[in-house]
């Protein structure tokens, strides 16, 4: 379990393609400082398991084909910057919201609107998860806990086929410490909706 408060902006330093998976080596001095085999680290919002610590500042993870298909991880390569967060400790503050590290879908950055003290980023929203996203609710974008500041439906589908969109307003801290600070229009991002909404829907379906 995570909180969506990114601890470090890391970098993928190597990728190895396996038969039905990939092994990534990721540099992140802070999150690696106390990491060991079997620990969980969220990489762009995807919960991955540490296989090995390398040179004291990097770690390796194995990513199965299912994860590569359902997230943006498969499109990353050496040099890609990634948001990193260690699993939450039970005695720590919940600075964001409850984040599982299980990606529900991917969206595409549609536009960026800068302001003097913040920036509004519009992201496409897959129809399969649009019903879980509400104004002022929580959503995780590439592992970042954010508040939905706007919702809408475009007249025409975006390049990824989605018509629904949502907006998040990013403060300078988020812009400088996460990869959303430089994610250009067209960038694919991982989305995780609030798990509580999915539980409520399931309970209603079961009567």
mmCIF file of C-alpha atoms in Angstrom, residues 14-25 48 51 60-66 68 73-74 76:
data_model
loop_
_atom_site.group_PDB
_atom_site.id
_atom_site.type_symbol
_atom_site.label_atom_id
_atom_site.label_comp_id
_atom_site.label_asym_id
_atom_site.label_seq_id
_atom_site.Cartn_x
_atom_site.Cartn_y
_atom_site.Cartn_z
ATOM 1 C CA UNK A 14 18.840 -0.449 -18.050
ATOM 2 C CA UNK A 15 16.156 -2.720 -19.476
ATOM 3 C CA UNK A 16 16.315 -6.401 -20.350
ATOM 4 C CA UNK A 17 13.600 -8.053 -22.421
ATOM 5 C CA UNK A 18 12.722 -11.577 -21.304
ATOM 6 C CA UNK A 19 10.420 -14.115 -22.950
ATOM 7 C CA UNK A 20 7.218 -12.863 -21.329
ATOM 8 C CA UNK A 21 8.501 -10.141 -19.027
ATOM 9 C CA UNK A 22 11.107 -7.426 -18.632
ATOM 10 C CA UNK A 23 13.752 -6.707 -16.030
ATOM 11 C CA UNK A 24 14.396 -3.060 -15.232
ATOM 12 C CA UNK A 25 17.258 -1.496 -13.334
ATOM 13 C CA UNK A 48 6.888 -3.686 -8.197
ATOM 14 C CA UNK A 51 14.783 -8.376 -6.911
ATOM 15 C CA UNK A 60 16.153 -4.304 -10.230
ATOM 16 C CA UNK A 61 12.543 -5.401 -10.720
ATOM 17 C CA UNK A 62 10.847 -8.008 -12.881
ATOM 18 C CA UNK A 63 7.753 -6.807 -14.737
ATOM 19 C CA UNK A 64 5.364 -9.469 -16.033
ATOM 20 C CA UNK A 65 3.720 -9.200 -19.448
ATOM 21 C CA UNK A 66 0.318 -8.406 -17.901
ATOM 22 C CA UNK A 68 3.590 -4.292 -19.439
ATOM 23 C CA UNK A 73 5.976 0.687 -18.059
ATOM 24 C CA UNK A 74 6.437 -1.231 -21.302
ATOM 25 C CA UNK A 76 9.896 3.176 -20.916
#
